[in-house]
PDB file of C-alpha atoms in Angstrom:
ATOM      1  CA  MET A   6     114.867 120.843 116.304  1.00 50.00           C
ATOM      2  CA  PRO A   7     115.039 122.783 113.071  1.00 59.00           C
ATOM      3  CA  THR A   8     118.496 123.487 111.769  1.00 59.00           C
ATOM      4  CA  LYS A   9     119.469 126.827 110.389  1.00 60.00           C
ATOM      5  CA  LEU A  10     121.605 127.048 107.278  1.00 56.00           C
ATOM      6  CA  LYS A  11     124.826 128.775 108.133  1.00 64.00           C
ATOM      7  CA  GLY A  12     125.524 132.010 106.350  1.00 65.00           C
ATOM      8  CA  MET A  13     122.245 132.118 104.337  1.00 73.00           C
ATOM      9  CA  THR A  14     119.907 134.972 104.908  1.00 83.00           C
ATOM     10  CA  SER A  15     116.232 134.853 104.058  1.00 83.00           C
ATOM     11  CA  LEU A  16     116.861 137.074 101.009  1.00 85.00           C
ATOM     12  CA  GLU A  17     119.360 134.589  99.564  1.00 86.00           C
ATOM     13  CA  ILE A  18     116.955 131.696 100.133  1.00 87.00           C
ATOM     14  CA  ALA A  19     114.156 133.651  98.433  1.00 88.00           C
ATOM     15  CA  ILE A  20     116.388 134.325  95.394  1.00 90.00           C
ATOM     16  CA  ILE A  21     117.311 130.630  95.082  1.00 91.00           C
ATOM     17  CA  VAL A  22     113.660 129.586  95.407  1.00 92.00           C
ATOM     18  CA  ALA A  23     112.672 132.151  92.732  1.00 92.00           C
ATOM     19  CA  ILE A  24     115.345 130.864  90.316  1.00 94.00           C
ATOM     20  CA  VAL A  25     114.245 127.246  90.824  1.00 94.00           C
ATOM     21  CA  LEU A  26     110.620 128.267  90.310  1.00 93.00           C
ATOM     22  CA  VAL A  27     111.406 130.090  87.033  1.00 92.00           C
ATOM     23  CA  ILE A  28     113.339 127.087  85.742  1.00 93.00           C
ATOM     24  CA  ALA A  29     110.490 124.719  86.709  1.00 92.00           C
ATOM     25  CA  ILE A  30     107.921 126.886  84.910  1.00 91.00           C
ATOM     26  CA  ALA A  31     110.094 127.087  81.780  1.00 89.00           C
ATOM     27  CA  VAL A  32     110.612 123.307  81.680  1.00 90.00           C
ATOM     28  CA  GLY A  33     106.898 122.694  82.297  1.00 87.00           C
ATOM     29  CA  TRP A  34     105.880 125.086  79.488  1.00 85.00           C
ATOM     30  CA  TYR A  35     108.362 123.444  77.109  1.00 83.00           C
ATOM     31  CA  LEU A  36     106.963 119.975  77.863  1.00 82.00           C
ATOM     32  CA  TYR A  37     103.360 121.173  77.572  1.00 79.00           C
ATOM     33  CA  THR A  38     103.864 122.826  74.172  1.00 75.00           C
ATOM     34  CA  THR A  39     105.897 119.904  72.847  1.00 73.00           C
ATOM     35  CA  PHE A  40     103.315 117.257  73.721  1.00 72.00           C
ATOM     36  CA  ALA A  41     100.302 119.441  72.912  1.00 65.00           C
ATOM     37  CA  SER A  42     101.540 120.074  69.373  1.00 58.00           C
ATOM     38  CA  ALA A  43     102.537 116.444  68.881  1.00 56.00           C
ATOM     39  CA  GLY A  44      99.077 115.316  69.943  1.00 55.00           C
ATOM     40  CA  GLN A  45      97.310 117.409  67.292  1.00 54.00           C
ATOM     41  CA  GLN A  46      97.126 115.352  64.143  1.00 63.00           C
ATOM     42  CA  ALA A  47      96.100 117.401  61.170  1.00 71.00           C
ATOM     43  CA  SER A  48      92.874 116.232  59.587  1.00 85.00           C
ATOM     44  CA  LEU A  49      90.466 117.176  56.858  1.00 88.00           C
ATOM     45  CA  THR A  50      86.683 117.404  56.658  1.00 90.00           C
ATOM     46  CA  VAL A  51      84.845 116.823  53.394  1.00 92.00           C
ATOM     47  CA  VAL A  52      81.927 119.258  53.398  1.00 93.00           C
ATOM     48  CA  THR A  53      80.274 118.394  50.099  1.00 94.00           C
ATOM     49  CA  GLY A  54      81.023 116.729  46.803  1.00 92.00           C
ATOM     50  CA  ASN A  55      79.772 115.197  43.596  1.00 95.00           C
ATOM     51  CA  ILE A  56      80.890 113.456  40.443  1.00 94.00           C
ATOM     52  CA  THR A  57      80.052 115.156  37.174  1.00 95.00           C
ATOM     53  CA  LYS A  58      79.698 112.859  34.188  1.00 93.00           C
ATOM     54  CA  LYS A  59      79.973 114.505  30.783  1.00 92.00           C
ATOM     55  CA  THR A  60      80.176 112.855  27.364  1.00 88.00           C
ATOM     56  CA  SER A  61      83.951 112.634  27.396  1.00 90.00           C
ATOM     57  CA  SER A  62      84.936 113.055  31.049  1.00 92.00           C
ATOM     58  CA  ILE A  63      84.156 112.072  34.610  1.00 93.00           C
ATOM     59  CA  THR A  64      85.323 114.487  37.324  1.00 94.00           C
ATOM     60  CA  LEU A  65      85.179 114.259  41.116  1.00 95.00           C
ATOM     61  CA  TYR A  66      84.626 117.529  42.998  1.00 95.00           C
ATOM     62  CA  LEU A  67      85.105 117.728  46.773  1.00 96.00           C
ATOM     63  CA  ARG A  68      84.813 120.796  49.015  1.00 95.00           C
ATOM     64  CA  VAL A  69      87.253 120.280  51.899  1.00 94.00           C
ATOM     65  CA  ILE A  70      88.292 122.189  55.008  1.00 91.00           C
ATOM     66  CA  PRO A  71      91.452 121.390  56.991  1.00 89.00           C
ATOM     67  CA  GLN A  72      90.951 121.059  60.743  1.00 85.00           C
ATOM     68  CA  GLY A  73      93.297 122.831  63.107  1.00 74.00           C
ATOM     69  CA  GLY A  74      95.801 125.458  62.146  1.00 70.00           C
ATOM     70  CA  ALA A  75      98.088 123.349  59.985  1.00 75.00           C
ATOM     71  CA  SER A  76      97.919 122.701  56.274  1.00 85.00           C
ATOM     72  CA  VAL A  77      97.427 119.110  55.140  1.00 89.00           C
ATOM     73  CA  GLN A  78      98.799 117.144  52.225  1.00 91.00           C
ATOM     74  CA  ILE A  79      96.544 114.801  50.282  1.00 93.00           C
ATOM     75  CA  GLN A  80      98.259 111.548  49.360  1.00 93.00           C
ATOM     76  CA  ALA A  81      95.399 109.978  47.399  1.00 94.00           C
ATOM     77  CA  ILE A  82      91.664 109.772  46.922  1.00 94.00           C
ATOM     78  CA  GLU A  83      90.221 106.276  47.093  1.00 94.00           C
ATOM     79  CA  ILE A  84      86.891 105.682  45.370  1.00 92.00           C
ATOM     80  CA  ALA A  85      85.262 102.575  43.901  1.00 88.00           C
ATOM     81  CA  GLY A  86      88.303 100.482  44.750  1.00 89.00           C
ATOM     82  CA  LYS A  87      90.693 102.767  42.860  1.00 91.00           C
ATOM     83  CA  SER A  88      93.398 105.041  44.254  1.00 93.00           C
ATOM     84  CA  ILE A  89      93.675 108.390  42.477  1.00 91.00           C
ATOM     85  CA  THR A  90      96.853 110.421  42.980  1.00 90.00           C
ATOM     86  CA  ALA A  91      96.452 112.993  40.178  1.00 90.00           C
ATOM     87  CA  ILE A  92      94.686 115.622  42.265  1.00 92.00           C
ATOM     88  CA  LYS A  93      94.167 119.368  41.881  1.00 92.00           C
ATOM     89  CA  VAL A  94      93.496 121.743  44.754  1.00 92.00           C
ATOM     90  CA  ASN A  95      91.732 124.948  43.642  1.00 92.00           C
ATOM     91  CA  ASN A  96      92.675 124.100  40.023  1.00 89.00           C
ATOM     92  CA  GLU A  97      96.382 124.027  40.879  1.00 88.00           C
ATOM     93  CA  THR A  98      98.456 120.886  40.450  1.00 85.00           C
ATOM     94  CA  THR A  99      99.241 120.704  44.126  1.00 83.00           C
ATOM     95  CA  ASN A 100      98.011 118.365  46.792  1.00 88.00           C
ATOM     96  CA  ILE A 101      98.442 120.712  49.767  1.00 89.00           C
ATOM     97  CA  VAL A 102      95.329 122.188  51.368  1.00 91.00           C
ATOM     98  CA  THR A 103      95.928 125.334  53.434  1.00 89.00           C
ATOM     99  CA  GLY A 104      92.325 126.479  53.855  1.00 89.00           C
ATOM    100  CA  PRO A 105      88.842 125.759  52.525  1.00 92.00           C
ATOM    101  CA  ALA A 106      89.348 124.441  48.993  1.00 93.00           C
ATOM    102  CA  TRP A 107      87.899 122.554  46.052  1.00 94.00           C
ATOM    103  CA  VAL A 108      89.686 119.295  45.311  1.00 95.00           C
ATOM    104  CA  THR A 109      89.203 117.797  41.854  1.00 95.00           C
ATOM    105  CA  ALA A 110      90.265 114.503  40.349  1.00 94.00           C
ATOM    106  CA  ASP A 111      89.822 113.174  36.826  1.00 93.00           C
ATOM    107  CA  LEU A 112      88.144 109.769  37.020  1.00 92.00           C
ATOM    108  CA  THR A 113      87.632 109.291  33.272  1.00 90.00           C
ATOM    109  CA  LYS A 114      89.968 106.328  32.822  1.00 88.00           C
ATOM    110  CA  GLN A 115      89.682 105.105  36.425  1.00 87.00           C
ATOM    111  CA  VAL A 116      86.008 104.604  37.241  1.00 87.00           C
ATOM    112  CA  ASP A 117      82.917 103.780  35.202  1.00 87.00           C
ATOM    113  CA  VAL A 118      79.823 105.407  36.706  1.00 90.00           C
ATOM    114  CA  ALA A 119      76.184 106.023  35.823  1.00 89.00           C
ATOM    115  CA  VAL A 120      74.156 109.157  36.478  1.00 91.00           C
ATOM    116  CA  GLY A 121      72.310 108.812  39.793  1.00 92.00           C
ATOM    117  CA  GLN A 122      74.793 106.353  41.255  1.00 92.00           C
ATOM    118  CA  VAL A 123      76.038 106.993  44.799  1.00 92.00           C
ATOM    119  CA  LEU A 124      79.669 106.182  45.636  1.00 91.00           C
ATOM    120  CA  THR A 125      81.624 106.277  48.861  1.00 92.00           C
ATOM    121  CA  GLY A 126      85.293 106.998  49.159  1.00 93.00           C
ATOM    122  CA  ARG A 127      87.903 108.585  51.320  1.00 94.00           C
ATOM    123  CA  VAL A 128      90.626 111.181  51.142  1.00 94.00           C
ATOM    124  CA  VAL A 129      93.932 109.794  52.436  1.00 93.00           C
ATOM    125  CA  LEU A 130      96.346 112.320  53.934  1.00 91.00           C
ATOM    126  CA  SER A 131     100.120 112.007  54.031  1.00 88.00           C
ATOM    127  CA  ASN A 132     100.021 111.620  57.826  1.00 86.00           C
ATOM    128  CA  GLY A 133      97.774 108.563  57.542  1.00 86.00           C
ATOM    129  CA  ALA A 134      94.520 110.262  58.525  1.00 87.00           C
ATOM    130  CA  VAL A 135      91.472 109.641  56.334  1.00 90.00           C
ATOM    131  CA  ALA A 136      88.360 111.680  55.574  1.00 90.00           C
ATOM    132  CA  PRO A 137      85.384 109.636  54.335  1.00 93.00           C
ATOM    133  CA  PHE A 138      82.866 111.010  51.831  1.00 93.00           C
ATOM    134  CA  THR A 139      79.781 110.031  49.860  1.00 93.00           C
ATOM    135  CA  VAL A 140      79.066 111.529  46.437  1.00 93.00           C
ATOM    136  CA  SER A 141      76.348 111.288  43.803  1.00 93.00           C
ATOM    137  CA  VAL A 142      76.952 111.147  40.071  1.00 92.00           C
ATOM    138  CA  LEU A 143      75.393 114.091  38.233  1.00 93.00           C
ATOM    139  CA  ALA A 144      74.933 114.665  34.520  1.00 90.00           C
ATOM    140  CA  GLY A 145      77.257 117.377  33.259  1.00 76.00           C
TER     141      GLY A 145
END
């Protein structure tokens, strides 16, 4: 036999159920947004690139686009077994990419290349993600 709660009307029960429901939705939304944002690791895509070899300099040019809504920080560019940390983004001495950008690195004292050579490398981000690339050496 069902028991009836003493002194509680159906309106009071409906109010309590509504409050519990609102709290459950708020907690669920908090958990969803927390884990959804934690699961999105910022990454970078290298669209195009090349190495320009001039008489006195060798420069790497990469066109990059960050994926997702967050900006990314470049830790290093690895190419031909060397790690390059002196990087410019859109000709600024910063390593933070907030949108589509040109990333340049001076390879003059780091790498010896020949025109027509093809090299592979990768962009290493501060969060540990990597973006691989392949570039050709062009005469400047």
